[in-house]
């Protein structure tokens, strides 16, 4: 939930120059993105994956970022032909095994470009614990 608040804060206050100078400091931002409990996938407005954080890389078991960059986010879905959407869904890991997850999507605009910030919570452990 903390990363959702941070993303909402970034989007809402995107026009403040002092905030930009702090948040766009590459080291600081990478530290935040790579220590969050949620997987984060950044896509362009068409859903093409531009970047992922380490948690997303671990959730999907991608050996490296290059394996997923430039693919469409719908390729992460277990059911072909569906589109990624909010809420609980079935995704697939890099080896094709299914995974229960919760998806939140936030829109952002920067430099005249529109982006989607896809937050992924892996629900596999919570489902296993409830059995």
GROMACS .gro file of N, CA and C in nm:
model
  393
    1UNK      N    1   0.082  -0.119   0.000
    1UNK     CA    2   0.000   0.000   0.000
    1UNK      C    3   0.086   0.125   0.000
    2UNK      N    4   0.206   0.120   0.056
    2UNK     CA    5   0.294   0.235   0.059
    2UNK      C    6   0.334   0.283  -0.079
    3UNK      N    7   0.362   0.190  -0.171
    3UNK     CA    8   0.402   0.229  -0.306
    3UNK      C    9   0.285   0.292  -0.381
    4UNK      N   10   0.162   0.248  -0.353
    4UNK     CA   11   0.046   0.308  -0.417
    4UNK      C   12   0.035   0.454  -0.377
    5UNK      N   13   0.056   0.482  -0.250
    5UNK     CA   14   0.052   0.620  -0.202
    5UNK      C   15   0.163   0.702  -0.266
    6UNK      N   16   0.283   0.643  -0.278
    6UNK     CA   17   0.395   0.713  -0.340
    6UNK      C   18   0.366   0.745  -0.486
    7UNK      N   19   0.313   0.648  -0.560
    7UNK     CA   20   0.281   0.669  -0.701
    7UNK      C   21   0.175   0.776  -0.716
    8UNK      N   22   0.070   0.770  -0.633
    8UNK     CA   23  -0.035   0.872  -0.638
    8UNK      C   24   0.024   1.010  -0.607
    9UNK      N   25   0.115   1.017  -0.511
    9UNK     CA   26   0.181   1.142  -0.476
    9UNK      C   27   0.261   1.196  -0.594
   10UNK      N   28   0.337   1.110  -0.661
   10UNK     CA   29   0.417   1.151  -0.777
   10UNK      C   30   0.327   1.205  -0.887
   11UNK      N   31   0.220   1.132  -0.917
   11UNK     CA   32   0.130   1.174  -1.024
   11UNK      C   33   0.063   1.306  -0.990
   12UNK      N   34   0.014   1.319  -0.867
   12UNK     CA   35  -0.060   1.438  -0.827
   12UNK      C   36   0.029   1.563  -0.825
   13UNK      N   37   0.150   1.550  -0.778
   13UNK     CA   38   0.238   1.666  -0.763
   13UNK      C   39   0.346   1.672  -0.870
   14UNK      N   40   0.319   1.614  -0.985
   14UNK     CA   41   0.418   1.604  -1.092
   14UNK      C   42   0.468   1.739  -1.141
   15UNK      N   43   0.393   1.846  -1.121
   15UNK     CA   44   0.433   1.975  -1.176
   15UNK      C   45   0.525   2.056  -1.084
   16UNK      N   46   0.551   2.011  -0.964
   16UNK     CA   47   0.637   2.085  -0.872
   16UNK      C   48   0.783   2.059  -0.903
   17UNK      N   49   0.858   2.163  -0.937
   17UNK     CA   50   0.998   2.146  -0.975
   17UNK      C   51   1.083   2.092  -0.861
   18UNK      N   52   1.059   2.139  -0.739
   18UNK     CA   53   1.141   2.090  -0.628
   18UNK      C   54   1.117   1.941  -0.604
   19UNK      N   55   0.995   1.896  -0.622
   19UNK     CA   56   0.964   1.754  -0.607
   19UNK      C   57   1.031   1.673  -0.718
   20UNK      N   58   1.026   1.725  -0.840
   20UNK     CA   59   1.091   1.655  -0.951
   20UNK      C   60   1.240   1.639  -0.925
   21UNK      N   61   1.302   1.743  -0.875
   21UNK     CA   62   1.447   1.735  -0.852
   21UNK      C   63   1.482   1.629  -0.749
   22UNK      N   64   1.392   1.604  -0.653
   22UNK     CA   65   1.415   1.500  -0.553
   22UNK      C   66   1.379   1.363  -0.609
   23UNK      N   67   1.258   1.350  -0.665
   23UNK     CA   68   1.210   1.219  -0.707
   23UNK      C   69   1.279   1.164  -0.831
   24UNK      N   70   1.332   1.252  -0.914
   24UNK     CA   71   1.397   1.202  -1.034
   24UNK      C   72   1.547   1.184  -1.015
   25UNK      N   73   1.593   1.196  -0.894
   25UNK     CA   74   1.729   1.158  -0.862
   25UNK      C   75   1.734   1.007  -0.878
   26UNK      N   76   1.810   0.960  -0.976
   26UNK     CA   77   1.806   0.819  -1.015
   26UNK      C   78   1.834   0.724  -0.900
   27UNK      N   79   1.932   0.752  -0.820
   27UNK     CA   80   1.966   0.662  -0.709
   27UNK      C   81   1.855   0.652  -0.607
   28UNK      N   82   1.797   0.765  -0.570
   28UNK     CA   83   1.690   0.768  -0.472
   28UNK      C   84   1.567   0.693  -0.522
   29UNK      N   85   1.526   0.721  -0.646
   29UNK     CA   86   1.408   0.657  -0.702
   29UNK      C   87   1.429   0.507  -0.718
   30UNK      N   88   1.546   0.466  -0.764
   30UNK     CA   89   1.574   0.323  -0.778
   30UNK      C   90   1.569   0.251  -0.644
   31UNK      N   91   1.618   0.315  -0.540
   31UNK     CA   92   1.613   0.255  -0.406
   31UNK      C   93   1.469   0.231  -0.365
   32UNK      N   94   1.383   0.328  -0.385
   32UNK     CA   95   1.241   0.314  -0.350
   32UNK      C   96   1.177   0.203  -0.433
   33UNK      N   97   1.198   0.207  -0.564
   33UNK     CA   98   1.133   0.110  -0.652
   33UNK      C   99   1.181  -0.032  -0.629
   34UNK      N  100   1.307  -0.049  -0.590
   34UNK     CA  101   1.361  -0.183  -0.577
   34UNK      C  102   1.352  -0.239  -0.435
   35UNK      N  103   1.294  -0.164  -0.342
   35UNK     CA  104   1.275  -0.217  -0.206
   35UNK      C  105   1.127  -0.231  -0.171
   36UNK      N  106   1.040  -0.200  -0.263
   36UNK     CA  107   0.896  -0.211  -0.238
   36UNK      C  108   0.852  -0.358  -0.236
   37UNK      N  109   0.742  -0.385  -0.169
   37UNK     CA  110   0.688  -0.521  -0.161
   37UNK      C  111   0.610  -0.560  -0.287
   38UNK      N  112   0.575  -0.462  -0.370
   38UNK     CA  113   0.499  -0.488  -0.492
   38UNK      C  114   0.589  -0.490  -0.614
   39UNK      N  115   0.550  -0.570  -0.712
   39UNK     CA  116   0.616  -0.564  -0.842
   39UNK      C  117   0.564  -0.442  -0.915
   40UNK      N  118   0.653  -0.372  -0.983
   40UNK     CA  119   0.613  -0.253  -1.057
   40UNK      C  120   0.659  -0.269  -1.201
   41UNK      N  121   0.565  -0.250  -1.293
   41UNK     CA  122   0.596  -0.255  -1.436
   41UNK      C  123   0.555  -0.122  -1.496
   42UNK      N  124   0.646  -0.057  -1.565
   42UNK     CA  125   0.618   0.069  -1.632
   42UNK      C  126   0.596   0.039  -1.779
   43UNK      N  127   0.481   0.082  -1.833
   43UNK     CA  128   0.452   0.063  -1.975
   43UNK      C  129   0.424   0.198  -2.040
   44UNK      N  130   0.432   0.200  -2.172
   44UNK     CA  131   0.385   0.319  -2.243
   44UNK      C  132   0.232   0.312  -2.247
   45UNK      N  133   0.169   0.409  -2.311
   45UNK     CA  134   0.022   0.413  -2.310
   45UNK      C  135  -0.040   0.297  -2.387
   46UNK      N  136   0.038   0.229  -2.470
   46UNK     CA  137  -0.013   0.114  -2.546
   46UNK      C  138   0.008  -0.019  -2.476
   47UNK      N  139   0.079  -0.018  -2.360
   47UNK     CA  140   0.101  -0.141  -2.285
   47UNK      C  141   0.234  -0.208  -2.312
   48UNK      N  142   0.322  -0.144  -2.391
   48UNK     CA  143   0.455  -0.199  -2.415
   48UNK      C  144   0.540  -0.176  -2.291
   49UNK      N  145   0.603  -0.283  -2.241
   49UNK     CA  146   0.681  -0.275  -2.118
   49UNK      C  147   0.811  -0.199  -2.141
   50UNK      N  148   0.832  -0.095  -2.059
   50UNK     CA  149   0.951  -0.011  -2.068
   50UNK      C  150   1.053  -0.044  -1.960
   51UNK      N  151   1.003  -0.082  -1.841
   51UNK     CA  152   1.093  -0.111  -1.730
   51UNK      C  153   1.017  -0.190  -1.624
   52UNK      N  154   1.092  -0.262  -1.541
   52UNK     CA  155   1.035  -0.338  -1.429
   52UNK      C  156   1.127  -0.322  -1.309
   53UNK      N  157   1.071  -0.333  -1.189
   53UNK     CA  158   1.157  -0.331  -1.071
   53UNK      C  159   1.201  -0.473  -1.037
   54UNK      N  160   1.291  -0.486  -0.940
   54UNK     CA  161   1.345  -0.617  -0.903
   54UNK      C  162   1.237  -0.711  -0.850
   55UNK      N  163   1.140  -0.659  -0.778
   55UNK     CA  164   1.033  -0.743  -0.724
   55UNK      C  165   0.953  -0.806  -0.838
   56UNK      N  166   0.919  -0.727  -0.940
   56UNK     CA  167   0.847  -0.782  -1.056
   56UNK      C  168   0.932  -0.889  -1.125
   57UNK      N  169   1.060  -0.860  -1.137
   57UNK     CA  170   1.152  -0.956  -1.198
   57UNK      C  171   1.153  -1.087  -1.119
   58UNK      N  172   1.151  -1.078  -0.986
   58UNK     CA  173   1.150  -1.198  -0.901
   58UNK      C  174   1.015  -1.269  -0.905
   59UNK      N  175   0.906  -1.195  -0.903
   59UNK     CA  176   0.772  -1.254  -0.906
   59UNK      C  177   0.755  -1.341  -1.031
   60UNK      N  178   0.796  -1.288  -1.144
   60UNK     CA  179   0.778  -1.358  -1.271
   60UNK      C  180   0.894  -1.452  -1.306
   61UNK      N  181   0.998  -1.448  -1.222
   61UNK     CA  182   1.117  -1.532  -1.241
   61UNK      C  183   1.188  -1.504  -1.375
   62UNK      N  184   1.196  -1.376  -1.410
   62UNK     CA  185   1.272  -1.338  -1.528
   62UNK      C  186   1.419  -1.332  -1.488
   63UNK      N  187   1.508  -1.401  -1.558
   63UNK     CA  188   1.650  -1.398  -1.523
   63UNK      C  189   1.710  -1.257  -1.538
   64UNK      N  190   1.658  -1.179  -1.632
   64UNK     CA  191   1.705  -1.042  -1.651
   64UNK      C  192   1.596  -0.957  -1.715
   65UNK      N  193   1.612  -0.827  -1.706
   65UNK     CA  194   1.511  -0.735  -1.758
   65UNK      C  195   1.495  -0.747  -1.909
   66UNK      N  196   1.604  -0.775  -1.979
   66UNK     CA  197   1.601  -0.779  -2.125
   66UNK      C  198   1.500  -0.881  -2.177
   67UNK      N  199   1.469  -0.981  -2.095
   67UNK     CA  200   1.374  -1.086  -2.135
   67UNK      C  201   1.232  -1.033  -2.149
   68UNK      N  202   1.199  -0.924  -2.081
   68UNK     CA  203   1.061  -0.876  -2.079
   68UNK      C  204   1.044  -0.737  -2.142
   69UNK      N  205   1.150  -0.657  -2.143
   69UNK     CA  206   1.140  -0.521  -2.198
   69UNK      C  207   1.097  -0.529  -2.345
   70UNK      N  208   1.006  -0.441  -2.383
   70UNK     CA  209   0.952  -0.426  -2.518
   70UNK      C  210   0.840  -0.526  -2.551
   71UNK      N  211   0.809  -0.617  -2.459
   71UNK     CA  212   0.693  -0.705  -2.480
   71UNK      C  213   0.568  -0.631  -2.435
   72UNK      N  214   0.452  -0.682  -2.473
   72UNK     CA  215   0.326  -0.621  -2.432
   72UNK      C  216   0.284  -0.681  -2.298
   73UNK      N  217   0.230  -0.598  -2.208
   73UNK     CA  218   0.194  -0.646  -2.075
   73UNK      C  219   0.087  -0.755  -2.078
   74UNK      N  220   0.007  -0.762  -2.184
   74UNK     CA  221  -0.094  -0.867  -2.194
   74UNK      C  222  -0.031  -1.006  -2.207
   75UNK      N  223   0.097  -1.013  -2.245
   75UNK     CA  224   0.168  -1.141  -2.254
   75UNK      C  225   0.189  -1.203  -2.116
   76UNK      N  226   0.166  -1.126  -2.009
   76UNK     CA  227   0.181  -1.177  -1.873
   76UNK      C  228   0.058  -1.253  -1.827
   77UNK      N  229  -0.052  -1.240  -1.900
   77UNK     CA  230  -0.177  -1.303  -1.860
   77UNK      C  231  -0.176  -1.451  -1.892
   78UNK      N  232  -0.237  -1.529  -1.805
   78UNK     CA  233  -0.248  -1.672  -1.825
   78UNK      C  234  -0.339  -1.704  -1.943
   79UNK      N  235  -0.451  -1.633  -1.952
   79UNK     CA  236  -0.548  -1.656  -2.059
   79UNK      C  237  -0.518  -1.565  -2.178
   80UNK      N  238  -0.481  -1.627  -2.288
   80UNK     CA  239  -0.454  -1.551  -2.412
   80UNK      C  240  -0.584  -1.483  -2.458
   81UNK      N  241  -0.571  -1.369  -2.518
   81UNK     CA  242  -0.687  -1.298  -2.570
   81UNK      C  243  -0.750  -1.202  -2.470
   82UNK      N  244  -0.711  -1.209  -2.343
   82UNK     CA  245  -0.763  -1.116  -2.243
   82UNK      C  246  -0.671  -0.995  -2.235
   83UNK      N  247  -0.721  -0.890  -2.174
   83UNK     CA  248  -0.641  -0.771  -2.150
   83UNK      C  249  -0.616  -0.760  -2.001
   84UNK      N  250  -0.500  -0.705  -1.965
   84UNK     CA  251  -0.468  -0.688  -1.823
   84UNK      C  252  -0.566  -0.586  -1.764
   85UNK      N  253  -0.617  -0.614  -1.645
   85UNK     CA  254  -0.716  -0.526  -1.584
   85UNK      C  255  -0.698  -0.524  -1.433
   86UNK      N  256  -0.772  -0.436  -1.369
   86UNK     CA  257  -0.764  -0.418  -1.224
   86UNK      C  258  -0.821  -0.538  -1.150
   87UNK      N  259  -0.769  -0.558  -1.029
   87UNK     CA  260  -0.824  -0.660  -0.941
   87UNK      C  261  -0.747  -0.791  -0.946
   88UNK      N  262  -0.810  -0.893  -0.892
   88UNK     CA  263  -0.747  -1.025  -0.885
   88UNK      C  264  -0.753  -1.093  -1.020
   89UNK      N  265  -0.643  -1.156  -1.058
   89UNK     CA  266  -0.635  -1.222  -1.188
   89UNK      C  267  -0.532  -1.333  -1.185
   90UNK      N  268  -0.526  -1.409  -1.291
   90UNK     CA  269  -0.425  -1.513  -1.307
   90UNK      C  270  -0.320  -1.465  -1.408
   91UNK      N  271  -0.196  -1.462  -1.363
   91UNK     CA  272  -0.085  -1.427  -1.450
   91UNK      C  273   0.000  -1.551  -1.472
   92UNK      N  274   0.099  -1.540  -1.559
   92UNK     CA  275   0.189  -1.653  -1.578
   92UNK      C  276   0.333  -1.609  -1.559
   93UNK      N  277   0.410  -1.695  -1.495
   93UNK     CA  278   0.552  -1.670  -1.474
   93UNK      C  279   0.627  -1.698  -1.604
   94UNK      N  280   0.755  -1.666  -1.607
   94UNK     CA  281   0.833  -1.683  -1.730
   94UNK      C  282   0.835  -1.827  -1.778
   95UNK      N  283   0.819  -1.923  -1.687
   95UNK     CA  284   0.818  -2.064  -1.726
   95UNK      C  285   0.678  -2.114  -1.762
   96UNK      N  286   0.578  -2.025  -1.759
   96UNK     CA  287   0.442  -2.060  -1.797
   96UNK      C  288   0.353  -2.105  -1.683
   97UNK      N  289   0.409  -2.121  -1.561
   97UNK     CA  290   0.327  -2.164  -1.449
   97UNK      C  291   0.234  -2.050  -1.405
   98UNK      N  292   0.110  -2.085  -1.363
   98UNK     CA  293   0.014  -1.983  -1.324
   98UNK      C  294   0.046  -1.921  -1.188
   99UNK      N  295  -0.003  -1.801  -1.169
   99UNK     CA  296   0.020  -1.728  -1.045
   99UNK      C  297  -0.100  -1.638  -1.019
  100UNK      N  298  -0.152  -1.642  -0.897
  100UNK     CA  299  -0.260  -1.552  -0.857
  100UNK      C  300  -0.199  -1.418  -0.819
  101UNK      N  301  -0.261  -1.310  -0.866
  101UNK     CA  302  -0.207  -1.176  -0.838
  101UNK      C  303  -0.319  -1.074  -0.832
  102UNK      N  304  -0.288  -0.964  -0.767
  102UNK     CA  305  -0.378  -0.849  -0.769
  102UNK      C  306  -0.308  -0.737  -0.845
  103UNK      N  307  -0.382  -0.674  -0.935
  103UNK     CA  308  -0.327  -0.571  -1.023
  103UNK      C  309  -0.391  -0.436  -0.990
  104UNK      N  310  -0.308  -0.333  -0.982
  104UNK     CA  311  -0.353  -0.195  -0.975
  104UNK      C  312  -0.281  -0.120  -1.085
  105UNK      N  313  -0.352  -0.034  -1.155
  105UNK     CA  314  -0.292   0.041  -1.266
  105UNK      C  315  -0.314   0.190  -1.241
  106UNK      N  316  -0.206   0.264  -1.253
  106UNK     CA  317  -0.212   0.410  -1.237
  106UNK      C  318  -0.158   0.474  -1.364
  107UNK      N  319  -0.219   0.582  -1.405
  107UNK     CA  320  -0.175   0.655  -1.524
  107UNK      C  321  -0.087   0.771  -1.481
  108UNK      N  322   0.015   0.798  -1.560
  108UNK     CA  323   0.104   0.912  -1.534
  108UNK      C  324   0.136   0.979  -1.666
  109UNK      N  325   0.166   1.106  -1.658
  109UNK     CA  326   0.207   1.180  -1.777
  109UNK      C  327   0.334   1.257  -1.742
  110UNK      N  328   0.431   1.247  -1.830
  110UNK     CA  329   0.557   1.318  -1.808
  110UNK      C  330   0.619   1.351  -1.943
  111UNK      N  331   0.660   1.475  -1.959
  111UNK     CA  332   0.724   1.517  -2.083
  111UNK      C  333   0.636   1.499  -2.206
  112UNK      N  334   0.506   1.512  -2.188
  112UNK     CA  335   0.414   1.496  -2.300
  112UNK      C  336   0.381   1.351  -2.335
  113UNK      N  337   0.438   1.256  -2.262
  113UNK     CA  338   0.412   1.114  -2.286
  113UNK      C  339   0.324   1.058  -2.175
  114UNK      N  340   0.240   0.960  -2.208
  114UNK     CA  341   0.154   0.895  -2.110
  114UNK      C  342   0.210   0.757  -2.079
  115UNK      N  343   0.203   0.720  -1.951
  115UNK     CA  344   0.256   0.594  -1.904
  115UNK      C  345   0.154   0.525  -1.814
  116UNK      N  346   0.166   0.393  -1.805
  116UNK     CA  347   0.089   0.315  -1.709
  116UNK      C  348   0.187   0.257  -1.608
  117UNK      N  349   0.153   0.270  -1.481
  117UNK     CA  350   0.232   0.210  -1.374
  117UNK      C  351   0.149   0.094  -1.322
  118UNK      N  352   0.194  -0.027  -1.350
  118UNK     CA  353   0.121  -0.148  -1.314
  118UNK      C  354   0.183  -0.204  -1.186
  119UNK      N  355   0.103  -0.208  -1.080
  119UNK     CA  356   0.147  -0.262  -0.952
  119UNK      C  357   0.094  -0.403  -0.936
  120UNK      N  358   0.182  -0.496  -0.903
  120UNK     CA  359   0.146  -0.638  -0.895
  120UNK      C  360   0.176  -0.690  -0.756
  121UNK      N  361   0.073  -0.745  -0.691
  121UNK     CA  362   0.090  -0.812  -0.563
  121UNK      C  363   0.072  -0.961  -0.588
  122UNK      N  364   0.174  -1.039  -0.557
  122UNK     CA  365   0.168  -1.184  -0.574
  122UNK      C  366   0.083  -1.241  -0.462
  123UNK      N  367  -0.028  -1.306  -0.495
  123UNK     CA  368  -0.119  -1.363  -0.397
  123UNK      C  369  -0.096  -1.512  -0.375
  124UNK      N  370   0.002  -1.569  -0.441
  124UNK     CA  371   0.028  -1.714  -0.431
  124UNK      C  372   0.048  -1.759  -0.288
  125UNK      N  373   0.129  -1.688  -0.212
  125UNK     CA  374   0.155  -1.727  -0.073
  125UNK      C  375   0.031  -1.718   0.014
  126UNK      N  376  -0.049  -1.612  -0.005
  126UNK     CA  377  -0.169  -1.597   0.077
  126UNK      C  378  -0.272  -1.705   0.044
  127UNK      N  379  -0.278  -1.749  -0.081
  127UNK     CA  380  -0.370  -1.856  -0.118
  127UNK      C  381  -0.324  -1.988  -0.057
  128UNK      N  382  -0.194  -2.014  -0.061
  128UNK     CA  383  -0.140  -2.137  -0.003
  128UNK      C  384  -0.162  -2.142   0.149
  129UNK      N  385  -0.148  -2.026   0.216
  129UNK     CA  386  -0.167  -2.020   0.361
  129UNK      C  387  -0.312  -2.040   0.401
  130UNK      N  388  -0.406  -2.001   0.315
  130UNK     CA  389  -0.546  -2.013   0.348
  130UNK      C  390  -0.599  -2.157   0.330
  131UNK      N  391  -0.520  -2.242   0.264
  131UNK     CA  392  -0.564  -2.381   0.241
  131UNK      C  393  -0.537  -2.469   0.360
   0.00000   0.00000   0.00000
